[in-house]
JSON list of C-alpha atoms and ligand atoms in Angstrom, two decimals:
[
{"chain": "A", "resi": 1, "resn": "MET", "atom": "CA", "xyz": [67.28, 109.04, 94.38]},
{"chain": "A", "resi": 2, "resn": "GLU", "atom": "CA", "xyz": [68.83, 105.56, 95.46]},
{"chain": "A", "resi": 3, "resn": "ARG", "atom": "CA", "xyz": [72.85, 105.27, 94.70]},
{"chain": "A", "resi": 4, "resn": "THR", "atom": "CA", "xyz": [75.00, 102.14, 95.01]},
{"chain": "A", "resi": 5, "resn": "PHE", "atom": "CA", "xyz": [78.86, 101.73, 94.77]},
{"chain": "A", "resi": 6, "resn": "ILE", "atom": "CA", "xyz": [79.79, 99.67, 92.26]},
{"chain": "A", "resi": 7, "resn": "ALA", "atom": "CA", "xyz": [83.55, 98.75, 91.29]},
{"chain": "A", "resi": 8, "resn": "ILE", "atom": "CA", "xyz": [84.89, 96.77, 88.51]},
{"chain": "A", "resi": 9, "resn": "LYS", "atom": "CA", "xyz": [88.13, 94.87, 90.39]},
{"chain": "A", "resi": 10, "resn": "PRO", "atom": "CA", "xyz": [91.61, 94.63, 88.78]},
{"chain": "A", "resi": 11, "resn": "ASP", "atom": "CA", "xyz": [90.58, 91.20, 87.19]},
{"chain": "A", "resi": 12, "resn": "GLY", "atom": "CA", "xyz": [87.76, 92.62, 85.46]},
{"chain": "A", "resi": 13, "resn": "VAL", "atom": "CA", "xyz": [89.60, 95.55, 84.06]},
{"chain": "A", "resi": 14, "resn": "GLN", "atom": "CA", "xyz": [92.58, 93.58, 83.02]},
{"chain": "A", "resi": 15, "resn": "ARG", "atom": "CA", "xyz": [90.50, 91.32, 81.19]},
{"chain": "A", "resi": 16, "resn": "GLY", "atom": "CA", "xyz": [89.00, 94.08, 79.20]},
{"chain": "A", "resi": 17, "resn": "LEU", "atom": "CA", "xyz": [85.45, 93.58, 80.82]},
{"chain": "A", "resi": 18, "resn": "ILE", "atom": "CA", "xyz": [84.55, 97.49, 81.41]},
{"chain": "A", "resi": 19, "resn": "SER", "atom": "CA", "xyz": [82.41, 97.89, 78.64]},
{"chain": "A", "resi": 20, "resn": "GLU", "atom": "CA", "xyz": [80.54, 94.64, 79.09]},
{"chain": "A", "resi": 21, "resn": "ILE", "atom": "CA", "xyz": [80.00, 95.52, 82.35]},
{"chain": "A", "resi": 22, "resn": "LEU", "atom": "CA", "xyz": [78.77, 99.03, 82.16]},
{"chain": "A", "resi": 23, "resn": "SER", "atom": "CA", "xyz": [76.58, 98.16, 79.33]},
{"chain": "A", "resi": 24, "resn": "ARG", "atom": "CA", "xyz": [74.74, 95.86, 81.49]},
{"chain": "A", "resi": 25, "resn": "PHE", "atom": "CA", "xyz": [73.63, 98.77, 84.07]},
{"chain": "A", "resi": 26, "resn": "GLU", "atom": "CA", "xyz": [73.25, 101.37, 81.48]},
{"chain": "A", "resi": 27, "resn": "ARG", "atom": "CA", "xyz": [70.69, 98.68, 79.56]},
{"chain": "A", "resi": 28, "resn": "LYS", "atom": "CA", "xyz": [68.92, 98.04, 82.28]},
{"chain": "A", "resi": 29, "resn": "GLY", "atom": "CA", "xyz": [68.35, 101.95, 82.61]},
{"chain": "A", "resi": 30, "resn": "TYR", "atom": "CA", "xyz": [70.44, 102.96, 85.50]},
{"chain": "A", "resi": 31, "resn": "LYS", "atom": "CA", "xyz": [72.34, 106.20, 85.50]},
{"chain": "A", "resi": 32, "resn": "LEU", "atom": "CA", "xyz": [75.95, 106.49, 86.13]},
{"chain": "A", "resi": 33, "resn": "VAL", "atom": "CA", "xyz": [76.80, 109.59, 88.49]},
{"chain": "A", "resi": 34, "resn": "ALA", "atom": "CA", "xyz": [80.28, 109.07, 89.11]},
{"chain": "A", "resi": 35, "resn": "ILE", "atom": "CA", "xyz": [83.45, 107.04, 87.71]},
{"chain": "A", "resi": 36, "resn": "LYS", "atom": "CA", "xyz": [86.99, 106.82, 87.97]},
{"chain": "A", "resi": 37, "resn": "LEU", "atom": "CA", "xyz": [89.98, 104.55, 87.45]},
{"chain": "A", "resi": 38, "resn": "ILE", "atom": "CA", "xyz": [92.30, 104.19, 90.43]},
{"chain": "A", "resi": 39, "resn": "VAL", "atom": "CA", "xyz": [94.66, 101.71, 91.86]},
{"chain": "A", "resi": 40, "resn": "PRO", "atom": "CA", "xyz": [93.71, 101.94, 95.75]},
{"chain": "A", "resi": 41, "resn": "SER", "atom": "CA", "xyz": [96.64, 101.34, 98.30]},
{"chain": "A", "resi": 42, "resn": "LYS", "atom": "CA", "xyz": [96.56, 98.13, 100.41]},
{"chain": "A", "resi": 43, "resn": "GLU", "atom": "CA", "xyz": [95.19, 100.45, 103.49]},
{"chain": "A", "resi": 44, "resn": "PHE", "atom": "CA", "xyz": [92.54, 101.82, 101.09]},
{"chain": "A", "resi": 45, "resn": "ALA", "atom": "CA", "xyz": [91.46, 98.28, 100.39]},
{"chain": "A", "resi": 46, "resn": "GLU", "atom": "CA", "xyz": [91.29, 97.27, 103.81]},
{"chain": "A", "resi": 47, "resn": "LYS", "atom": "CA", "xyz": [89.26, 100.15, 104.62]},
{"chain": "A", "resi": 48, "resn": "HIS", "atom": "CA", "xyz": [86.72, 99.22, 101.90]},
{"chain": "A", "resi": 49, "resn": "TYR", "atom": "CA", "xyz": [86.37, 95.45, 103.08]},
{"chain": "A", "resi": 50, "resn": "HIS", "atom": "CA", "xyz": [86.72, 96.21, 106.95]},
{"chain": "A", "resi": 51, "resn": "ASP", "atom": "CA", "xyz": [83.81, 94.22, 107.71]},
{"chain": "A", "resi": 52, "resn": "LEU", "atom": "CA", "xyz": [85.57, 91.35, 106.49]},
{"chain": "A", "resi": 53, "resn": "LYS", "atom": "CA", "xyz": [88.85, 91.78, 108.61]},
{"chain": "A", "resi": 54, "resn": "GLU", "atom": "CA", "xyz": [88.53, 88.29, 110.61]},
{"chain": "A", "resi": 55, "resn": "ARG", "atom": "CA", "xyz": [88.03, 86.42, 107.48]},
{"chain": "A", "resi": 56, "resn": "PRO", "atom": "CA", "xyz": [90.95, 84.01, 106.51]},
{"chain": "A", "resi": 57, "resn": "PHE", "atom": "CA", "xyz": [91.21, 85.46, 102.92]},
{"chain": "A", "resi": 58, "resn": "PHE", "atom": "CA", "xyz": [90.85, 89.00, 104.15]},
{"chain": "A", "resi": 59, "resn": "ASN", "atom": "CA", "xyz": [94.70, 89.60, 103.35]},
{"chain": "A", "resi": 60, "resn": "GLY", "atom": "CA", "xyz": [94.74, 88.22, 99.97]},
{"chain": "A", "resi": 61, "resn": "LEU", "atom": "CA", "xyz": [91.43, 89.78, 99.17]},
{"chain": "A", "resi": 62, "resn": "CYS", "atom": "CA", "xyz": [93.25, 93.41, 99.97]},
{"chain": "A", "resi": 63, "resn": "ASP", "atom": "CA", "xyz": [96.18, 92.55, 98.11]},
{"chain": "A", "resi": 64, "resn": "PHE", "atom": "CA", "xyz": [94.36, 91.91, 95.11]},
{"chain": "A", "resi": 65, "resn": "LEU", "atom": "CA", "xyz": [92.24, 94.63, 95.09]},
{"chain": "A", "resi": 66, "resn": "SER", "atom": "CA", "xyz": [95.15, 96.86, 95.37]},
{"chain": "A", "resi": 67, "resn": "SER", "atom": "CA", "xyz": [97.08, 94.98, 92.75]},
{"chain": "A", "resi": 68, "resn": "GLY", "atom": "CA", "xyz": [96.15, 97.01, 89.65]},
{"chain": "A", "resi": 69, "resn": "PRO", "atom": "CA", "xyz": [93.39, 99.59, 88.39]},
{"chain": "A", "resi": 70, "resn": "VAL", "atom": "CA", "xyz": [89.85, 99.47, 89.78]},
{"chain": "A", "resi": 71, "resn": "LEU", "atom": "CA", "xyz": [86.93, 101.12, 87.94]},
{"chain": "A", "resi": 72, "resn": "ALA", "atom": "CA", "xyz": [85.06, 102.74, 90.78]},
{"chain": "A", "resi": 73, "resn": "MET", "atom": "CA", "xyz": [81.67, 103.93, 90.04]},
{"chain": "A", "resi": 74, "resn": "VAL", "atom": "CA", "xyz": [78.34, 105.24, 91.61]},
{"chain": "A", "resi": 75, "resn": "TRP", "atom": "CA", "xyz": [75.16, 104.09, 89.99]},
{"chain": "A", "resi": 76, "resn": "GLU", "atom": "CA", "xyz": [71.74, 105.71, 90.65]},
{"chain": "A", "resi": 77, "resn": "GLY", "atom": "CA", "xyz": [68.18, 104.53, 90.02]},
{"chain": "A", "resi": 78, "resn": "GLU", "atom": "CA", "xyz": [65.15, 103.11, 91.86]},
{"chain": "A", "resi": 79, "resn": "GLY", "atom": "CA", "xyz": [66.22, 99.72, 93.66]},
{"chain": "A", "resi": 80, "resn": "VAL", "atom": "CA", "xyz": [69.66, 100.09, 92.38]},
{"chain": "A", "resi": 81, "resn": "ILE", "atom": "CA", "xyz": [71.26, 98.81, 95.37]},
{"chain": "A", "resi": 82, "resn": "LYS", "atom": "CA", "xyz": [69.45, 95.42, 95.44]},
{"chain": "A", "resi": 83, "resn": "TYR", "atom": "CA", "xyz": [69.08, 94.89, 91.72]},
{"chain": "A", "resi": 84, "resn": "GLY", "atom": "CA", "xyz": [72.45, 95.76, 91.15]},
{"chain": "A", "resi": 85, "resn": "ARG", "atom": "CA", "xyz": [73.34, 92.78, 93.27]},
{"chain": "A", "resi": 86, "resn": "LYS", "atom": "CA", "xyz": [71.00, 90.80, 90.96]},
{"chain": "A", "resi": 87, "resn": "LEU", "atom": "CA", "xyz": [72.78, 91.91, 88.07]},
{"chain": "A", "resi": 88, "resn": "ILE", "atom": "CA", "xyz": [76.22, 91.07, 89.58]},
{"chain": "A", "resi": 89, "resn": "GLY", "atom": "CA", "xyz": [74.89, 87.55, 90.92]},
{"chain": "A", "resi": 90, "resn": "ALA", "atom": "CA", "xyz": [76.14, 85.51, 93.84]},
{"chain": "A", "resi": 91, "resn": "THR", "atom": "CA", "xyz": [79.62, 85.91, 95.22]},
{"chain": "A", "resi": 92, "resn": "ASP", "atom": "CA", "xyz": [80.60, 82.63, 94.14]},
{"chain": "A", "resi": 93, "resn": "PRO", "atom": "CA", "xyz": [80.79, 82.48, 90.39]},
{"chain": "A", "resi": 94, "resn": "GLN", "atom": "CA", "xyz": [80.22, 78.68, 90.40]},
{"chain": "A", "resi": 95, "resn": "LYS", "atom": "CA", "xyz": [76.89, 79.41, 92.30]},
{"chain": "A", "resi": 96, "resn": "SER", "atom": "CA", "xyz": [75.90, 82.86, 90.12]},
{"chain": "A", "resi": 97, "resn": "GLU", "atom": "CA", "xyz": [72.94, 82.11, 87.77]},
{"chain": "A", "resi": 98, "resn": "PRO", "atom": "CA", "xyz": [73.93, 82.22, 83.92]},
{"chain": "A", "resi": 99, "resn": "GLY", "atom": "CA", "xyz": [72.76, 85.52, 82.72]},
{"chain": "A", "resi": 100, "resn": "THR", "atom": "CA", "xyz": [74.62, 87.58, 86.01]},
{"chain": "A", "resi": 101, "resn": "ILE", "atom": "CA", "xyz": [77.91, 89.13, 85.30]},
{"chain": "A", "resi": 102, "resn": "ARG", "atom": "CA", "xyz": [79.91, 86.64, 87.53]},
{"chain": "A", "resi": 103, "resn": "GLY", "atom": "CA", "xyz": [77.56, 83.80, 86.28]},
{"chain": "A", "resi": 104, "resn": "ASP", "atom": "CA", "xyz": [78.49, 84.65, 82.65]},
{"chain": "A", "resi": 105, "resn": "LEU", "atom": "CA", "xyz": [82.18, 86.19, 83.03]},
{"chain": "A", "resi": 106, "resn": "ALA", "atom": "CA", "xyz": [84.00, 84.79, 86.09]},
{"chain": "A", "resi": 107, "resn": "VAL", "atom": "CA", "xyz": [84.79, 81.30, 87.63]},
{"chain": "A", "resi": 108, "resn": "VAL", "atom": "CA", "xyz": [86.35, 81.53, 91.10]},
{"chain": "A", "resi": 109, "resn": "VAL", "atom": "CA", "xyz": [85.38, 83.57, 94.21]},
{"chain": "A", "resi": 110, "resn": "GLY", "atom": "CA", "xyz": [88.90, 85.11, 94.38]},
{"chain": "A", "resi": 111, "resn": "ARG", "atom": "CA", "xyz": [88.47, 86.32, 90.81]},
{"chain": "A", "resi": 112, "resn": "ASN", "atom": "CA", "xyz": [84.71, 87.65, 90.81]},
{"chain": "A", "resi": 113, "resn": "ILE", "atom": "CA", "xyz": [85.66, 90.65, 88.64]},
{"chain": "A", "resi": 114, "resn": "ILE", "atom": "CA", "xyz": [82.98, 93.04, 90.37]},
{"chain": "A", "resi": 115, "resn": "HIS", "atom": "CA", "xyz": [81.92, 94.70, 93.66]},
{"chain": "A", "resi": 116, "resn": "GLY", "atom": "CA", "xyz": [78.45, 96.19, 94.72]},
{"chain": "A", "resi": 117, "resn": "SER", "atom": "CA", "xyz": [77.33, 97.48, 97.84]},
{"chain": "A", "resi": 118, "resn": "ASP", "atom": "CA", "xyz": [75.09, 94.87, 99.87]},
{"chain": "A", "resi": 119, "resn": "GLY", "atom": "CA", "xyz": [72.75, 97.51, 101.69]},
{"chain": "A", "resi": 120, "resn": "PRO", "atom": "CA", "xyz": [71.60, 101.37, 102.02]},
{"chain": "A", "resi": 121, "resn": "GLU", "atom": "CA", "xyz": [74.15, 101.64, 104.97]},
{"chain": "A", "resi": 122, "resn": "THR", "atom": "CA", "xyz": [77.31, 100.25, 103.40]},
{"chain": "A", "resi": 123, "resn": "ALA", "atom": "CA", "xyz": [76.30, 101.93, 100.08]},
{"chain": "A", "resi": 124, "resn": "LYS", "atom": "CA", "xyz": [76.41, 105.25, 101.56]},
{"chain": "A", "resi": 125, "resn": "ALA", "atom": "CA", "xyz": [79.65, 104.55, 103.41]},
{"chain": "A", "resi": 126, "resn": "GLU", "atom": "CA", "xyz": [81.49, 103.49, 100.39]},
{"chain": "A", "resi": 127, "resn": "ILE", "atom": "CA", "xyz": [80.40, 106.31, 98.35]},
{"chain": "A", "resi": 128, "resn": "ALA", "atom": "CA", "xyz": [81.81, 108.54, 100.92]},
{"chain": "A", "resi": 129, "resn": "LEU", "atom": "CA", "xyz": [85.06, 106.27, 100.99]},
{"chain": "A", "resi": 130, "resn": "TRP", "atom": "CA", "xyz": [85.54, 106.24, 97.36]},
{"chain": "A", "resi": 131, "resn": "PHE", "atom": "CA", "xyz": [84.58, 109.62, 96.41]},
{"chain": "A", "resi": 132, "resn": "GLU", "atom": "CA", "xyz": [84.19, 113.40, 97.09]},
{"chain": "A", "resi": 133, "resn": "PRO", "atom": "CA", "xyz": [80.95, 114.72, 97.09]},
{"chain": "A", "resi": 134, "resn": "ARG", "atom": "CA", "xyz": [82.06, 117.08, 94.05]},
{"chain": "A", "resi": 135, "resn": "GLU", "atom": "CA", "xyz": [82.81, 114.18, 91.98]},
{"chain": "A", "resi": 136, "resn": "LEU", "atom": "CA", "xyz": [79.23, 113.03, 91.91]},
{"chain": "A", "resi": 137, "resn": "VAL", "atom": "CA", "xyz": [77.14, 114.54, 88.91]},
{"chain": "B", "resi": 1, "resn": "ATP", "atom": "P1", "xyz": [81.85, 91.98, 96.96]},
{"chain": "B", "resi": 1, "resn": "ATP", "atom": "O1", "xyz": [81.83, 92.60, 98.38]},
{"chain": "B", "resi": 1, "resn": "ATP", "atom": "O2", "xyz": [82.95, 92.11, 96.72]},
{"chain": "B", "resi": 1, "resn": "ATP", "atom": "O3", "xyz": [81.00, 92.87, 96.03]},
{"chain": "B", "resi": 1, "resn": "ATP", "atom": "P2", "xyz": [80.01, 89.81, 98.02]},
{"chain": "B", "resi": 1, "resn": "ATP", "atom": "O4", "xyz": [79.23, 91.11, 98.55]},
{"chain": "B", "resi": 1, "resn": "ATP", "atom": "O5", "xyz": [79.30, 89.51, 97.20]},
{"chain": "B", "resi": 1, "resn": "ATP", "atom": "O6", "xyz": [81.33, 90.54, 96.96]},
{"chain": "B", "resi": 1, "resn": "ATP", "atom": "P3", "xyz": [81.44, 89.48, 100.40]},
{"chain": "B", "resi": 1, "resn": "ATP", "atom": "O7", "xyz": [81.03, 88.51, 101.50]},
{"chain": "B", "resi": 1, "resn": "ATP", "atom": "O8", "xyz": [81.30, 91.00, 100.85]},
{"chain": "B", "resi": 1, "resn": "ATP", "atom": "O9", "xyz": [80.68, 89.21, 99.05]},
{"chain": "B", "resi": 1, "resn": "ATP", "atom": "O10", "xyz": [82.87, 89.13, 99.97]},
{"chain": "B", "resi": 1, "resn": "ATP", "atom": "C1", "xyz": [83.90, 90.30, 99.45]},
{"chain": "B", "resi": 1, "resn": "ATP", "atom": "C2", "xyz": [84.79, 89.36, 98.39]},
{"chain": "B", "resi": 1, "resn": "ATP", "atom": "O11", "xyz": [85.61, 88.67, 99.18]},
{"chain": "B", "resi": 1, "resn": "ATP", "atom": "C3", "xyz": [84.31, 88.65, 97.43]},
{"chain": "B", "resi": 1, "resn": "ATP", "atom": "O12", "xyz": [83.69, 89.46, 96.33]},
{"chain": "B", "resi": 1, "resn": "ATP", "atom": "C4", "xyz": [85.07, 87.51, 97.06]},
{"chain": "B", "resi": 1, "resn": "ATP", "atom": "O13", "xyz": [86.38, 88.27, 96.06]},
{"chain": "B", "resi": 1, "resn": "ATP", "atom": "C5", "xyz": [85.93, 87.71, 98.45]},
{"chain": "B", "resi": 1, "resn": "ATP", "atom": "N1", "xyz": [85.70, 86.36, 99.01]},
{"chain": "B", "resi": 1, "resn": "ATP", "atom": "C6", "xyz": [84.43, 86.10, 99.82]},
{"chain": "B", "resi": 1, "resn": "ATP", "atom": "N2", "xyz": [84.72, 84.81, 100.25]},
{"chain": "B", "resi": 1, "resn": "ATP", "atom": "C7", "xyz": [85.66, 84.24, 99.74]},
{"chain": "B", "resi": 1, "resn": "ATP", "atom": "C8", "xyz": [86.11, 82.97, 100.13]},
{"chain": "B", "resi": 1, "resn": "ATP", "atom": "N3", "xyz": [85.82, 82.07, 100.44]},
{"chain": "B", "resi": 1, "resn": "ATP", "atom": "N4", "xyz": [87.68, 82.78, 99.66]},
{"chain": "B", "resi": 1, "resn": "ATP", "atom": "C9", "xyz": [88.24, 83.83, 98.76]},
{"chain": "B", "resi": 1, "resn": "ATP", "atom": "N5", "xyz": [87.66, 84.98, 98.50]},
{"chain": "B", "resi": 1, "resn": "ATP", "atom": "C10", "xyz": [86.76, 85.17, 99.02]},
{"chain": "B", "resi": 2, "resn": "MG", "atom": "MG1", "xyz": [80.24, 92.36, 100.02]}
]
């Protein structure tokens, strides 16, 4: 069954949005197969966002991701990679539709509270980066 990597970033955890976000994925019908709260190192954040290393915001983004607890998760279900991104909404919360997580709960692109894998290859790589196989139920 299809799986994706979802993470609530430090701003989402700090703002107390964990249960709100989890319930949206649960109510949709997706299955939680792994979850843990961790503070990633800067080096780890750089690995996670390696595709963006040429972008001007890369350093600030990695500093931010490693600034506090992140709730790392794997969710499973039909179409979960694409539909998970739909639940999350557009990258820039100014452009996210109301009804989406970012649209309802975030305001600026640098504090958009949640990450979701953008395709099958990245989902596979991100799950392997953040979790040991034995952590997946
Ligand atoms: P994510 O990978 O976090 O799920 P995304 O796939 O919607 O987000 P990406 O293009 O992968 O968007 O960008 C990764 C993250 O980098 C964004 O979530 C956002 O926090 C940050 N980011 C993207 N564009 C900008 C920007 N122009 N200025 C500042 N931060 C940005
Ligand atoms: Mg992305």
